[in-house]
Short mmCIF file of C-alpha atoms in Angstrom, two decimals:
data_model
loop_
_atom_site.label_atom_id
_atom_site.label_comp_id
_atom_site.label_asym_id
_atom_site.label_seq_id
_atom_site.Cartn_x
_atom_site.Cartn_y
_atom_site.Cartn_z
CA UNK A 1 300.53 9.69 203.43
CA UNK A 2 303.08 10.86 201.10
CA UNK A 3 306.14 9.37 201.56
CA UNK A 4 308.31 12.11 201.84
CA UNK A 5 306.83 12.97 205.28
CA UNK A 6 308.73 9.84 206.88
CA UNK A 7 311.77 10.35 205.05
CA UNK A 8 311.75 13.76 206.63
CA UNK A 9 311.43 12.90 210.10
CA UNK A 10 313.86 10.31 209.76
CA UNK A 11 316.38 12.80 208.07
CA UNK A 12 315.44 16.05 210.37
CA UNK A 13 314.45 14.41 213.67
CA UNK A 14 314.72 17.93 215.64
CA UNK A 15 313.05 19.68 212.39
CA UNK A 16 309.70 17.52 212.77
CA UNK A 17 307.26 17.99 215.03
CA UNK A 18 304.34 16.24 213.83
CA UNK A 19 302.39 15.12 210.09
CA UNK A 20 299.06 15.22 209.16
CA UNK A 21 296.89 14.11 205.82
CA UNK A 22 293.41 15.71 205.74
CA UNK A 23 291.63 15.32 202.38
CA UNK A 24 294.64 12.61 201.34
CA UNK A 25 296.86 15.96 201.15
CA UNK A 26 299.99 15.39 203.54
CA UNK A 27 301.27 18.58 205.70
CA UNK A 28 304.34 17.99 207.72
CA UNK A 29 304.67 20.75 210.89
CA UNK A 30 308.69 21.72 211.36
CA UNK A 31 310.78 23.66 213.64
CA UNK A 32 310.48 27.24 212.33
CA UNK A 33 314.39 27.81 212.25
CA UNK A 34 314.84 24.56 209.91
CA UNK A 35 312.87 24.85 207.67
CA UNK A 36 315.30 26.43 205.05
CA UNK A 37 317.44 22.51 205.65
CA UNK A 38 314.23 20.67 204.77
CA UNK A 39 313.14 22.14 201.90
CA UNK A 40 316.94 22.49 200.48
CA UNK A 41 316.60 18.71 201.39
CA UNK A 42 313.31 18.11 199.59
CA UNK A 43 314.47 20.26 196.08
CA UNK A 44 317.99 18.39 195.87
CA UNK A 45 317.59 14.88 196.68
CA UNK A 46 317.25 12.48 194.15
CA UNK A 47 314.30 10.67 195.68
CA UNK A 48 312.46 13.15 196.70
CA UNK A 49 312.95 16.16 193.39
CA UNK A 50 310.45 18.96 194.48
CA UNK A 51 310.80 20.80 192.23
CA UNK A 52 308.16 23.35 191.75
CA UNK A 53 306.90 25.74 194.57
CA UNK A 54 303.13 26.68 194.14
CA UNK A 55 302.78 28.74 197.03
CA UNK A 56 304.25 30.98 200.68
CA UNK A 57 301.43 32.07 202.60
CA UNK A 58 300.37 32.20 206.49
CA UNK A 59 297.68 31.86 208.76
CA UNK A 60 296.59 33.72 211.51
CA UNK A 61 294.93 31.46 213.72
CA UNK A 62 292.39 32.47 217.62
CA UNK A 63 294.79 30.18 219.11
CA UNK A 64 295.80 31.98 222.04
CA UNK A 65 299.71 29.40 221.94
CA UNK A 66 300.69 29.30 218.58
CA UNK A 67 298.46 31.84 215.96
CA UNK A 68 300.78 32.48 213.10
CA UNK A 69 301.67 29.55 210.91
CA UNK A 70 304.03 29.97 207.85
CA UNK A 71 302.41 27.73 204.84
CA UNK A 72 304.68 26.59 201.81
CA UNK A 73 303.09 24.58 199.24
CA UNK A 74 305.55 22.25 197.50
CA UNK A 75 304.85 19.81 193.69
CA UNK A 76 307.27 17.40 192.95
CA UNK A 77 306.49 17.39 188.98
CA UNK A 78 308.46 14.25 188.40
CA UNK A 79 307.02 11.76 191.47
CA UNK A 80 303.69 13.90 190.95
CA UNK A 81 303.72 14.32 194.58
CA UNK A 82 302.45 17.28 196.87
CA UNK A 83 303.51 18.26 199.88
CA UNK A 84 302.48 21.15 202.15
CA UNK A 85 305.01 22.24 205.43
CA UNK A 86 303.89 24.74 208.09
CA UNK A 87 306.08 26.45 210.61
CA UNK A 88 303.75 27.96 213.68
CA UNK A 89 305.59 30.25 215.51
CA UNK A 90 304.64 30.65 218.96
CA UNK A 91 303.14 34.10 220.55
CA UNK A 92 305.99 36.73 221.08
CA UNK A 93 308.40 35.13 219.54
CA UNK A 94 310.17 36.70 216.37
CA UNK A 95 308.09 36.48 213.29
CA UNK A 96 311.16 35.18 211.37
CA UNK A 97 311.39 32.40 208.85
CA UNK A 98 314.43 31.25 206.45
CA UNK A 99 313.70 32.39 203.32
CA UNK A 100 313.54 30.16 200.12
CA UNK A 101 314.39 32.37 197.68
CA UNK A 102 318.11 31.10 197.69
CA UNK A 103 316.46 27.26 196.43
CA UNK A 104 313.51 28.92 194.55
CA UNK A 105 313.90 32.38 192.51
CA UNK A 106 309.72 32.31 192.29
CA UNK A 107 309.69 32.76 196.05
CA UNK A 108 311.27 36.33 195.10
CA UNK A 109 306.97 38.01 194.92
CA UNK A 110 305.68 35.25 197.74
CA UNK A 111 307.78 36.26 200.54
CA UNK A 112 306.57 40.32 199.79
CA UNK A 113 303.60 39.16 199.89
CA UNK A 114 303.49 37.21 202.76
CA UNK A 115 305.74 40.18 204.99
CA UNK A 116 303.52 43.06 203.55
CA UNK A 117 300.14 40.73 204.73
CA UNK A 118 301.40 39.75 207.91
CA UNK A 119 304.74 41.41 208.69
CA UNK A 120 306.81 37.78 208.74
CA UNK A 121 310.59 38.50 207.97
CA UNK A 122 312.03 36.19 205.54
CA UNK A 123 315.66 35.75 206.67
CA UNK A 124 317.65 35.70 203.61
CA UNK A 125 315.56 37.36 201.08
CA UNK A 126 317.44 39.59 199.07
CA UNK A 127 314.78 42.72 198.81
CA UNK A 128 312.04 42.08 201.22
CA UNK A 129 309.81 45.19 200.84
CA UNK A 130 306.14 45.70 200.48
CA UNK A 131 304.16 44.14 197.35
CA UNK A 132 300.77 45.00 197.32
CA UNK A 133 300.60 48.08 199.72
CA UNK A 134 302.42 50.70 198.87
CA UNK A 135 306.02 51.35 200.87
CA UNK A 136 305.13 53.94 202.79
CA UNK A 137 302.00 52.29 204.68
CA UNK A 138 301.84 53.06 207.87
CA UNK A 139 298.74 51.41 209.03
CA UNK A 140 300.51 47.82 209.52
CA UNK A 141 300.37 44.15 208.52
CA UNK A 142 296.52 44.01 206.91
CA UNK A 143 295.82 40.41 207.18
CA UNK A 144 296.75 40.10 210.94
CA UNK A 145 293.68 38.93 213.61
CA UNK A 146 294.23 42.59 215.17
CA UNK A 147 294.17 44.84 212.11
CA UNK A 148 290.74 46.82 212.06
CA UNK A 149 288.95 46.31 208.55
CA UNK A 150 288.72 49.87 207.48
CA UNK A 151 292.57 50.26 208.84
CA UNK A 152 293.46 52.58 211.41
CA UNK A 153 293.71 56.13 209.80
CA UNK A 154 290.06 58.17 209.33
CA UNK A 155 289.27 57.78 205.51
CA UNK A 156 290.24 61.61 205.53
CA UNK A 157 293.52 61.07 206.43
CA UNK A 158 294.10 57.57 204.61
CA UNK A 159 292.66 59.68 201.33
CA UNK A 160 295.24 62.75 202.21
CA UNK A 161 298.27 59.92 202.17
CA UNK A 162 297.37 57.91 199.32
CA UNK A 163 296.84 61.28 197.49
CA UNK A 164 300.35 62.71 198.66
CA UNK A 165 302.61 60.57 197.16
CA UNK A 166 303.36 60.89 193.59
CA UNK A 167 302.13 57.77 190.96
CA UNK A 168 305.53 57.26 189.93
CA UNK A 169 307.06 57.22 193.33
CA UNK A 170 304.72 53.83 193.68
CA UNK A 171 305.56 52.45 190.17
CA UNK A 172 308.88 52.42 189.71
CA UNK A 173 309.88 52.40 185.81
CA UNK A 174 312.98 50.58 186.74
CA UNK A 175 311.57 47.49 188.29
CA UNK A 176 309.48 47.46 184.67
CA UNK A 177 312.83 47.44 182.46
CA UNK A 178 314.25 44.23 181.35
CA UNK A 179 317.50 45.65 180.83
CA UNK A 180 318.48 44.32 184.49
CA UNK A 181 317.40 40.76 183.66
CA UNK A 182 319.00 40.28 180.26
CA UNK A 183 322.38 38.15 181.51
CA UNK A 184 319.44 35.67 183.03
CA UNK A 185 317.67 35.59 179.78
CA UNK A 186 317.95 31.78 177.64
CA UNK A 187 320.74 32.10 175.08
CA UNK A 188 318.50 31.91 172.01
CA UNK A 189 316.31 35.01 173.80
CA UNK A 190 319.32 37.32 174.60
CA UNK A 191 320.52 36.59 170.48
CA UNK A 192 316.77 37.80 169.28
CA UNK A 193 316.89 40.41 171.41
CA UNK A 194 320.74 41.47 170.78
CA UNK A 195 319.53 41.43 166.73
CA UNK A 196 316.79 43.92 167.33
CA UNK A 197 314.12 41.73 166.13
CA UNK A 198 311.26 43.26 164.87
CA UNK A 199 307.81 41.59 166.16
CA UNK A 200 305.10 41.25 163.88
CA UNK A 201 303.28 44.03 163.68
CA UNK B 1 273.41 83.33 152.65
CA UNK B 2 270.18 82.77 154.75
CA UNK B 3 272.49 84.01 157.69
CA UNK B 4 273.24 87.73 155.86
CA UNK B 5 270.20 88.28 154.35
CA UNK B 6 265.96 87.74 154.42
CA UNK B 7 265.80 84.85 151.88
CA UNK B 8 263.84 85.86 148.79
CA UNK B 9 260.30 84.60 148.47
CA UNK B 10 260.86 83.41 145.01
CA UNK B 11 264.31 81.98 146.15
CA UNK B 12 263.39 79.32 149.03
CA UNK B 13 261.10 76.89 147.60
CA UNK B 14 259.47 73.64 148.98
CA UNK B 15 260.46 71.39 145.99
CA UNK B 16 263.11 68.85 146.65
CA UNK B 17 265.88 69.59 144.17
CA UNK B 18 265.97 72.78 144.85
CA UNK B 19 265.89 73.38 148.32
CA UNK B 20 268.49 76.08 149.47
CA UNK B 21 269.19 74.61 153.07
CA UNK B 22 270.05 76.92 156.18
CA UNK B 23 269.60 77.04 159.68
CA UNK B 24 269.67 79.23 162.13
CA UNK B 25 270.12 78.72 165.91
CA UNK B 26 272.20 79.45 169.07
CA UNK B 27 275.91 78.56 168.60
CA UNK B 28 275.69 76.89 172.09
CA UNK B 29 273.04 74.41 170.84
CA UNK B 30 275.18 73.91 168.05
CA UNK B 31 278.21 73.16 170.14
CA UNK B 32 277.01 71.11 172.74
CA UNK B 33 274.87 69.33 169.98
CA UNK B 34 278.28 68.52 168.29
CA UNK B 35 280.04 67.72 171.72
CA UNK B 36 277.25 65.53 173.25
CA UNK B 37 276.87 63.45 170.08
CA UNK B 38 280.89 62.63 169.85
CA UNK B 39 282.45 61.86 173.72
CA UNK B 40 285.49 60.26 173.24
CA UNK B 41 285.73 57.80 176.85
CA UNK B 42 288.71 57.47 178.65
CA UNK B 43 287.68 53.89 179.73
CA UNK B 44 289.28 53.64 183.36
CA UNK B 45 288.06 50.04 183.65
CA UNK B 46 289.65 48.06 187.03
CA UNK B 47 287.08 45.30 188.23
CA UNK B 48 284.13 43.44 186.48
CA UNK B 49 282.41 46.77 185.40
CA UNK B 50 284.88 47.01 182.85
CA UNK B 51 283.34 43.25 181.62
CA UNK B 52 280.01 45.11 181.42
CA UNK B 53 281.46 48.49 179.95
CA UNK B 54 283.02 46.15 177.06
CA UNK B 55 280.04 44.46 176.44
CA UNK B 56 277.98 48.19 176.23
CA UNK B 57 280.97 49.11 173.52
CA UNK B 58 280.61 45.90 171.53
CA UNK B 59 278.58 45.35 168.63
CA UNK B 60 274.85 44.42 170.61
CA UNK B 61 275.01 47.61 172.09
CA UNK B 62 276.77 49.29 170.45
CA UNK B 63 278.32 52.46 171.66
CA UNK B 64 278.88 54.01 168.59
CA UNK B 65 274.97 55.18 168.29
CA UNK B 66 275.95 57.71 170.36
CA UNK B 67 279.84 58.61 168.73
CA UNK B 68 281.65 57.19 171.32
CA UNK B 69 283.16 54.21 169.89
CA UNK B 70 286.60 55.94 170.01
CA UNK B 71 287.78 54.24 172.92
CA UNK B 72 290.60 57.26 173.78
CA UNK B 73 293.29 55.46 175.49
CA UNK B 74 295.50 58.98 175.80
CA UNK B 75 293.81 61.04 178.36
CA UNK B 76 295.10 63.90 176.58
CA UNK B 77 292.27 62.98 173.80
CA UNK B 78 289.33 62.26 175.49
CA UNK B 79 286.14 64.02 176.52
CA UNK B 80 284.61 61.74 179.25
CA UNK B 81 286.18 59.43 182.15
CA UNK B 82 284.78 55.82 182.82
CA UNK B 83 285.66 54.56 185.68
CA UNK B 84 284.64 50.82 185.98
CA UNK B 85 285.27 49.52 189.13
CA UNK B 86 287.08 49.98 192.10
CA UNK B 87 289.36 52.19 193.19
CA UNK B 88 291.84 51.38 195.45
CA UNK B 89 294.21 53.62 197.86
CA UNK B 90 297.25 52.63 195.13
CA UNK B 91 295.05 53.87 192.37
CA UNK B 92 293.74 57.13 193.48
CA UNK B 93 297.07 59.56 192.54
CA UNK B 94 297.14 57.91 188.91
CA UNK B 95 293.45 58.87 188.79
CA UNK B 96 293.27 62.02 189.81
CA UNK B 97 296.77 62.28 187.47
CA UNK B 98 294.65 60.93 184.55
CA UNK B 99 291.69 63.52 185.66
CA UNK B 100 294.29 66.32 185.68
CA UNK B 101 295.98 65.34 182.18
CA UNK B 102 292.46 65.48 180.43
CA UNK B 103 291.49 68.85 178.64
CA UNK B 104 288.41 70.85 178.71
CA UNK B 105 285.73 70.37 178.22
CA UNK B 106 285.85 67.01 180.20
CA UNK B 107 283.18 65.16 181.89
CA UNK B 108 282.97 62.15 184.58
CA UNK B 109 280.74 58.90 184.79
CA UNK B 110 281.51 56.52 187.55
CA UNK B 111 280.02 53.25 186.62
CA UNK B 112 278.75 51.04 189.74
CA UNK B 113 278.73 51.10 193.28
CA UNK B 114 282.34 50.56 193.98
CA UNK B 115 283.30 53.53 191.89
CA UNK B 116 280.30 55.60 193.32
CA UNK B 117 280.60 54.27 197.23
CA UNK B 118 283.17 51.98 197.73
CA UNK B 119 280.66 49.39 197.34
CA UNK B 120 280.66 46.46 199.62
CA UNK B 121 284.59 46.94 200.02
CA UNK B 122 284.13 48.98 202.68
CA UNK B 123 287.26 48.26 203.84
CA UNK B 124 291.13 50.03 204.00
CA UNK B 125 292.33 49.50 200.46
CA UNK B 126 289.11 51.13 198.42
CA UNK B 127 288.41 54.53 198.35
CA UNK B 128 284.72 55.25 198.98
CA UNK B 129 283.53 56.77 196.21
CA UNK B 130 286.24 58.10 193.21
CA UNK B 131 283.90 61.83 194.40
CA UNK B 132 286.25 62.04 197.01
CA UNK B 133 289.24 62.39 194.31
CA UNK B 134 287.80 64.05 191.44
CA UNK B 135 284.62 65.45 190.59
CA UNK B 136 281.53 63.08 189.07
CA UNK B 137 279.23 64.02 186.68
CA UNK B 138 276.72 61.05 186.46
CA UNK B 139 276.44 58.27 188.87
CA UNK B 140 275.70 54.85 187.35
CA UNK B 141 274.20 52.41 189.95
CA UNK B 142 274.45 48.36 190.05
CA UNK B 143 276.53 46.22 190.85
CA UNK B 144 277.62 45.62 188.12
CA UNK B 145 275.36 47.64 186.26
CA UNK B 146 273.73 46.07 182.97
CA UNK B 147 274.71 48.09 179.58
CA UNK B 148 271.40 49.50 179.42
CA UNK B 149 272.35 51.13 182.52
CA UNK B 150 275.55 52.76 181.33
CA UNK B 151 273.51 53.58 178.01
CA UNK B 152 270.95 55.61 180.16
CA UNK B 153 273.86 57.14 182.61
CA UNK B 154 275.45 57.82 179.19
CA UNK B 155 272.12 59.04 177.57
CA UNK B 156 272.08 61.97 180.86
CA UNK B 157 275.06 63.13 180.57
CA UNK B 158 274.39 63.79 177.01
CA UNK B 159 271.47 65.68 178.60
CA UNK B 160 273.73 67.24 180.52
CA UNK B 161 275.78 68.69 178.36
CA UNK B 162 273.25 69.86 175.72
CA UNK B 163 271.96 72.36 178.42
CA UNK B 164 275.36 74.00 179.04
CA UNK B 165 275.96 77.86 178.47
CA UNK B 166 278.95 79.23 177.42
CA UNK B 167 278.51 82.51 179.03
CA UNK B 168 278.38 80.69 182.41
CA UNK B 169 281.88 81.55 183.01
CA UNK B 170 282.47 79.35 185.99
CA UNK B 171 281.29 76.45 183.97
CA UNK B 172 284.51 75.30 183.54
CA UNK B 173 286.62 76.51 187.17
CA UNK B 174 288.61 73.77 188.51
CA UNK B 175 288.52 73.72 192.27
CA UNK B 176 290.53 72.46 194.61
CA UNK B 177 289.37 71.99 198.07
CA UNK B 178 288.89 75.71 199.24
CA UNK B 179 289.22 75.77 203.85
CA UNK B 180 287.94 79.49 203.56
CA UNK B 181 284.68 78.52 201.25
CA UNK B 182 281.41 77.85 203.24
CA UNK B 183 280.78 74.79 201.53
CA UNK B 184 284.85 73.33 202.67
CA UNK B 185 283.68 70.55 205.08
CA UNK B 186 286.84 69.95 207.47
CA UNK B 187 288.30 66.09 207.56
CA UNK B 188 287.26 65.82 211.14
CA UNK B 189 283.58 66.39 209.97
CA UNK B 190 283.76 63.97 207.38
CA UNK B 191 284.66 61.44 210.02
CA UNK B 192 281.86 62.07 211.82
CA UNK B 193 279.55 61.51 209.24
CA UNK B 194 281.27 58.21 208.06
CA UNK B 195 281.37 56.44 211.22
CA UNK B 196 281.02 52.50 211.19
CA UNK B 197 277.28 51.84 210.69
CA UNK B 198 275.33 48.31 209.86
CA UNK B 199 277.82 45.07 210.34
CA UNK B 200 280.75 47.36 211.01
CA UNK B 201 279.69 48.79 214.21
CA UNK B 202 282.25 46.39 216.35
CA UNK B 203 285.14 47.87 214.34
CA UNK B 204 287.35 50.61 215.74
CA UNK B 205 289.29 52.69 213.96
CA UNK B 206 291.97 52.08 216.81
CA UNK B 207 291.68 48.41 216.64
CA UNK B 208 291.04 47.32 219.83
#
């Protein structure tokens, strides 16, 4: 088991609720409402330096108690360690998780993902909107247990939206620029740039 | 010359070096001879199709038998739309906008099932069939389909447009979807028709 599993239930004692390896791969269950402490925890500490996260996801389980689980998939580069945590959050409660983007900018495209998928509300993300569908889907959360597979519009109707909207309306040339971005830019990048380099061809 | 006046016995000869060389035919065989033999595509290429359409356009196959190895990447400059692939709901307005952006005369192939059906995605992001959007000229089947196929789908509408008139004068009428024409199926139909059949009968449209 990796290590860091004991160390957090020794740390979080009313975060844990229970650890698990299945194919030598360690997954540690927490508290839904902590789990923005642990992993804050588990990217700052010396010993434990995860520093790299590969993945946000969720589950929708037939479990009648607990369907939804919230999956983060955490790599320690330096300690070469792997660690996955899952929040389940109970039936009716509020399908709300802390979000990681404060401790992670990569979570930024995740988190979409994972609310446009399955509706899940990442508290503390700074522009949770939809990723993959467009933002004016109306049909609902497309990965959930009780989401019909051809949606729930006819095709006529689904065909008349998708058609209504204009293509730039659903591509917005702004989110393209990198004008927004430059102050975050390495030094050395924002001089090239600043010097209108020319590129090869 | 030969076009003015009746050539002169003594003037049209058999002999090689001194043949005098005209023809004369319909102007619409010559222009859709001309057209058929140069389609610039407007490759529209969004799922492994496109893998198949690039290996028809590279040098084994070799697209440019048939003058269309200008790949047109402005839709503004090309004769014939590709789609390759897949079509989802996010794609359809960009194109029917690519469709609409193309001049005339234009022509359509969609290449494989998912651009022809939907496919096997018969599911809420694809649109069934890129018909539904903009009008098709040649359906290529296969899934995906080999290059000989596209070369054959390819070699009909070449067919295709060798036997078009110019004095049909609704040849080239764009159409949008007319509610007083006789042929204007209503949306309600069309459900109808498409109702869940083979694995899909336990889905509802209401979802439960």
């Amino acid at each position: 088991m990796n290590p860091s599993a004991e160390r957090i239930r020794e740390k979080f004692p009313t975060a844990f609720v229970r650890a698990e390896v299945i194919w030598a791969e360690t997954t540690v269950y927490l508290h839904p409402e902590s789990v923005g402490d642990v992993v804050r925890y588990l990217h700052d500490d010396e010993a434990e330096r995860y520093d790299y996260l590969s993945d946000v996801t969720a589950v929708e389980y037939r479990d009648l108690e607990l369907p939804l689980q919230v999956v983060w998939h955490l790599r320690s580069l330096p300690f070469r360690r792997f660690l996955r945590l899952k929040a389940e959050i109970p039936r009716g409660a509020p399908l709300s998780v802390p979000s990681v983007y404060p401790i992670y900018k990569g979570a930024d495209w995740l988190e979409r993902e994972c609310y446009d998928m399955f509706g899940i509300e990442f508290v503390g993300h700074p522009d949770l909107r939809r990723i993959l569908m467009w933002e004016q889907y109306a049909e609902g959360y497309p990965l959930r247990k009780d989401f019909p597979l051809r949606g729930r519009f006819s095709r006529s109707e689904q065909l008349r939206q998708a058609l209504a909207a204009e293509p730039e309306s659903r591509y917005s040339m702004t989110e393209l620029t990198i004008a927004d971005a430059f102050e975050d830019l390495p030094l050395e990048m924002r001089q090239r740039l600043a010097g209108g380099e020319k590129t090869g061809e | 010359m030969g076009l003015t006046a009746r050539p002169d016995r003594q003037l049209v000869t058999v002999a090689p070096q001194s043949q005098e060389g005209w023809v004369a035919t319909r102007l619409d065989f010559l222009v859709n001879w001309g057209r058929a033999n140069s389609l610039w595509p407007m490759p529209f290429g969004t799922a492994c199709c496109a893998i198949e359409f690039m290996a028809t356009a590279a040098s084994k196959y070799d697209l440019a038998r048939f003058g269309m190895e200008r790949m047109s990447f402005s839709p503004r400059q090309a004769d014939v739309l590709i789609c390759a692939g897949r079509v989802p709901f996010k794609l359809a307005p960009v194109i029917r906008r690519i469709w609409q952006q193309m001049l005339q005369p234009k022509w359509c192939i969609s290449m494989g099932a998912c651009a022809s059906s939907g496919g096997m995605f018969d599911n809420y992001a694809v649109v069934q069939g890129i018909d539904t959007i903009i009008p098709v000229d040649v359906y290529v089947p296969g899934c995906p389909p080999r290059p000989e196929g596209l070369i054959y789908g390819i070699m009909m509408l070449q067919e295709k447009v060798k036997r078009e008139r110019m004095s049909d004068e609704r040849l080239r009428d764009e159409m949008e979807p007319d509610p007083t024409s006789k042929l204007y199926i209503p949306a309600s139909a069309i459900d109808e028709l498409s109702e869940p059949f083979g694995n899909s009968v336990h889905q509802t449209r209401s979802g439960l």
